[in-house]
């Protein structure tokens, strides 16, 4: 018979011994074939397994410093999708004192259960059994001598780090200014601390996709530090403040490109096309259409840039989207940018983009029709 999906254990390489120990331990309450060990560092996120992971009855995350340090955008997104509902999630603290920092990095809803590395095996069994068999077998049904005969709890030399606790007033203990930084011209950043920290042992670590940089900032005064902003690609960057090797505070900043900043501005205006024509002194929408098309062509030729989603992103998000413009073709259809649309229709991914619907359930052809661009709708339909 096919194994049931009982327990998913997510870990990184430094906690592999713990993962193997837990598999052996939980083998007392479920078939070991129903337990999957998932190494977050070595997984490609393209396996067929990935689509079945959310269906495991219990998801146990071994939270270690190594796991926190390896989190990038893709891994964070993966954990957010898998670690739900929170009632079915258990977090095992290994070398960290609490899960506050994880909750700051990920968008996780409360309700998950926490266990620590110094608890007894029976307590692990009790928590997990309560999730996978709430109305049936309990840990009291397990022979405790068998449990204690299981391989010894790993004595791993995790470096315990004291993580910042969330204050009752939710006051931030650190503020990084500016919070949004240009990729093209990073400039300087200022780090404002709520409490004084010894300059001699103060270090700031910046973590982004596949990059970790630790440095010492200059001191403006006892609570204000500054430094030249580092070079990072567009996206979130997590900031960790260390004192004596211990994390004292965390923050998140955002790096953006010039194009993303324009998009950010667009969201604040009612008619972005009219705004662009006015701001950049285009005399007509047609001229704007031509310029955007030329810019996109140069981007594709120089960087092999794709104007559509990657196939992986498409599979992750499905065909229905929460955005009004899930692809650039939707945007061109909405504002009647004929040249841009014609160029996009010549791209290899066009057939896929034409099937994607936005938050209103409209594909690009429907968007064009809704806004009176009949000729454009006809072009899209003829593809």
Short mmCIF file of N, CA and C in Angstrom, two decimals, residues 28 125 137 139-149:
data_model
loop_
_atom_site.label_atom_id
_atom_site.label_comp_id
_atom_site.label_asym_id
_atom_site.label_seq_id
_atom_site.Cartn_x
_atom_site.Cartn_y
_atom_site.Cartn_z
N UNK A 28 8.04 5.17 15.94
CA UNK A 28 7.28 4.46 16.97
C UNK A 28 5.78 4.74 16.88
N UNK A 125 6.99 13.21 21.00
CA UNK A 125 5.96 12.28 20.54
C UNK A 125 4.56 12.80 20.87
N UNK A 137 -4.58 7.34 18.76
CA UNK A 137 -3.45 6.93 19.57
C UNK A 137 -2.72 8.12 20.17
N UNK A 139 0.66 9.40 22.90
CA UNK A 139 2.01 8.95 23.24
C UNK A 139 2.00 7.96 24.40
N UNK A 140 0.91 7.94 25.19
CA UNK A 140 0.86 7.00 26.31
C UNK A 140 0.75 5.56 25.83
N UNK A 141 0.35 5.38 24.55
CA UNK A 141 0.26 4.03 24.00
C UNK A 141 1.62 3.48 23.59
N UNK A 142 2.62 4.35 23.55
CA UNK A 142 3.94 3.94 23.10
C UNK A 142 4.74 3.41 24.28
N UNK A 143 5.43 2.32 24.07
CA UNK A 143 6.28 1.75 25.11
C UNK A 143 7.47 2.67 25.35
N UNK A 144 7.52 3.29 26.53
CA UNK A 144 8.55 4.29 26.79
C UNK A 144 9.94 3.69 26.79
N UNK A 145 10.06 2.41 27.13
CA UNK A 145 11.38 1.79 27.11
C UNK A 145 11.88 1.69 25.67
N UNK A 146 10.94 1.47 24.72
CA UNK A 146 11.32 1.44 23.31
C UNK A 146 11.82 2.81 22.87
N UNK A 147 11.11 3.85 23.34
CA UNK A 147 11.49 5.21 22.96
C UNK A 147 12.88 5.53 23.48
N UNK A 148 13.11 5.18 24.74
CA UNK A 148 14.42 5.51 25.32
C UNK A 148 15.52 4.65 24.72
N UNK A 149 15.11 3.54 24.08
CA UNK A 149 16.09 2.70 23.42
C UNK A 149 16.47 3.21 22.05
#
